[in-house]
Amino acid sequence: MLSKSQNKLLRSLQRKKARQEHSLFLVEGGKAVSELLGSGWPLHSLYVSDSFAAAHRVALTGCKVPVTPCSVEALTAAGSLVSNRDAIAVARIPAAGVPQMQPGQWVLALDRINDPGNLGTLLRIADWYGIRQLVCTEDTVDLYNPKVISASMGSFLRVSLVHTDLHAWLAGLPEQTPVLGAYLTGTSVHQLSGDLQAGVLLMGSEAHGIDAGLESLVTQKITIPSFGAAESLNVAVATAIICDNLRRITG
Amino acid sequence: MLSKSQNKLLRSLQRKKARQEHSLFLVEGGKAVSELLGSGWPLHSLYVSDSFAAAHRVALTGCKVPVTPCSVEALTAAGSLVSNRDAIAVARIPAAGVPQMQPGQWVLALDRINDPGNLGTLLRIADWYGIRQLVCTEDTVDLYNPKVISASMGSFLRVSLVHTDLHAWLAGLPEQTPVLGAYLTGTSVHQLSGDLQAGVLLMGSEAHGIDAGLESLVTQKITIPSFGAAESLNVAVATAIICDNLRRITG
């Protein structure tokens, strides 16, 4: 049974301000919480249905935070999912520094991605392509928004995302760092040079593209060739296509 | 001002059964309706705000269907968008036959895609890659669902999608037609043969993959190589990556 104060905490963590105040965020649903339990991520508390508790007895016994049994109705009412038959975890927000360039590693830089579903999908794509570090503008949607965490399908456990002044971060990169920017015109991703072994891939929002102020920091404009009539691609779809081409040439 | 019967018609077209009965569907929002007006697509009626009417005077004068001026509140209340300041069109559902294989053309075949956002995004991706014909299982979400139309960003105007018995359609293809099926194991899309000039790309749902009963009709299993730890990719993202590789080798 959820107490009034527990319920209040869970509801409050739907809001960015409360997440920042408490340094806590929500992970919802059976699959995500189960993966979280196996990851060693620092937790604050757990809220579980009887069936989830029965299926995860060992993991729950091993974790050292309060575990509160809940009805399915209480889990659904306290969280952001349409229905939640399993669990909600309250997890701790880790401290995070801006990405450092490392040999052979790509960093994904995001300019003003406002849609939580898109950002979650971008984390999942980065995770598929072995990109461990993401950096984004301050006005990109919060990583710990429940919809971002949910859409990431567990990938938030393996990739980091830091909100920062993207202009300053790009300007401070080591010289010679390739910064590929996705535009509607530029070098076709089918013709990228195999010399590109590491660097930054910069993606802009669907509505606004890459901010004009960042353009001078882009070392190469790239584009996805079109063979039909659609005006554009969704930003997550475009990112996946570019990452696939980068991995194809660099392995 | 919307009459009671007009309002009833608009509301009813959110449901598949009513769309099928009337052979009508909704196109909502300024950009989509504006593109629709320019396409020559057969219409039934239009509902427009004053500002949309002012901005599209010529197109609206040229179209031969009833145009009803509406308040923004009435447009929003009658449709499925969170907010609609512009227009709703009631458009006619065209008759459609199953795809025929044509030289140099790829057909996208979809097995049980249930999410309207995914299906709309798939139409947009097909349109980007010049795929004009899509075919899907009977239990795939309805093409004329307002969320599909909205997510397609106008691409429903340029690509066709037919719901049919996918097994029978695949079994009836001309001999030697390549049928590429997306699986978690198979030939890497980075190593596809340049001989592949046309054929069928078959994609399964995220939850269930390609139905086991269709597997014997797949001539080549293909896969997207992973370089990280995510378990899977969203079906629209995966389709885009595969289409990009097919166009890279075939142009």
XYZ file of C-alpha atoms in Angstrom, chain A residues 31 35 121 124-125 127-130 153 155 158 184 189-190 206 224-234 236-237 240-241 244-245 247-248 251, chain B residues 31 35 121 124-125 127-130 153 155 158 184 189-190 206 224-234 236-237 240-241 244-245 247-248 251:
72
model
C 10.987 -4.935 -18.216
C 16.818 -4.481 -16.231
C 14.647 6.532 -29.332
C 18.367 3.423 -27.997
C 19.955 4.062 -31.401
C 23.251 2.203 -27.668
C 22.744 -0.030 -30.743
C 25.652 1.634 -32.521
C 27.976 1.611 -29.498
C 13.983 0.726 -23.661
C 19.405 2.170 -23.028
C 24.368 2.245 -20.883
C 19.564 18.766 -46.263
C 26.484 9.510 -46.250
C 27.018 6.910 -48.974
C 13.163 18.329 -37.041
C 21.060 11.446 -46.439
C 20.318 11.049 -50.140
C 16.626 10.999 -51.026
C 15.166 8.809 -53.775
C 11.549 9.947 -53.435
C 9.430 12.940 -52.486
C 9.212 13.109 -48.657
C 10.480 16.484 -47.429
C 12.400 15.179 -44.451
C 12.970 12.285 -42.090
C 12.284 12.080 -38.365
C 15.792 9.650 -34.750
C 15.409 7.894 -38.108
C 20.131 5.908 -37.162
C 20.827 6.027 -40.902
C 24.772 2.948 -39.689
C 26.844 4.538 -42.453
C 29.817 2.130 -38.597
C 29.800 0.646 -42.096
C 33.480 -0.825 -38.209
C 0.275 21.662 -43.587
C -0.614 19.619 -49.334
C 6.589 6.990 -40.086
C 7.253 8.670 -44.765
C 10.397 6.500 -44.970
C 8.333 7.956 -49.651
C 11.888 9.207 -48.890
C 13.387 6.105 -50.488
C 11.112 6.115 -53.527
C 3.558 13.979 -42.947
C 3.439 10.815 -47.618
C 2.406 9.494 -52.745
C 18.136 -10.568 -35.703
C 22.955 -5.124 -44.665
C 26.510 -3.854 -45.078
C 8.740 -5.061 -32.893
C 21.376 -4.788 -39.144
C 24.737 -5.240 -37.439
C 24.870 -4.046 -33.830
C 27.922 -2.379 -32.304
C 26.500 -1.890 -28.805
C 24.095 -3.413 -26.306
C 20.533 -2.375 -27.248
C 18.354 -5.448 -27.791
C 16.523 -4.157 -30.835
C 15.608 -1.146 -32.926
C 12.191 0.372 -33.518
C 10.517 2.219 -38.519
C 14.152 2.930 -37.650
C 14.937 3.124 -42.787
C 18.405 1.663 -42.236
C 19.218 3.195 -47.073
C 21.498 0.209 -47.635
C 19.476 2.307 -52.231
C 23.215 2.587 -51.569
C 20.925 3.569 -56.527
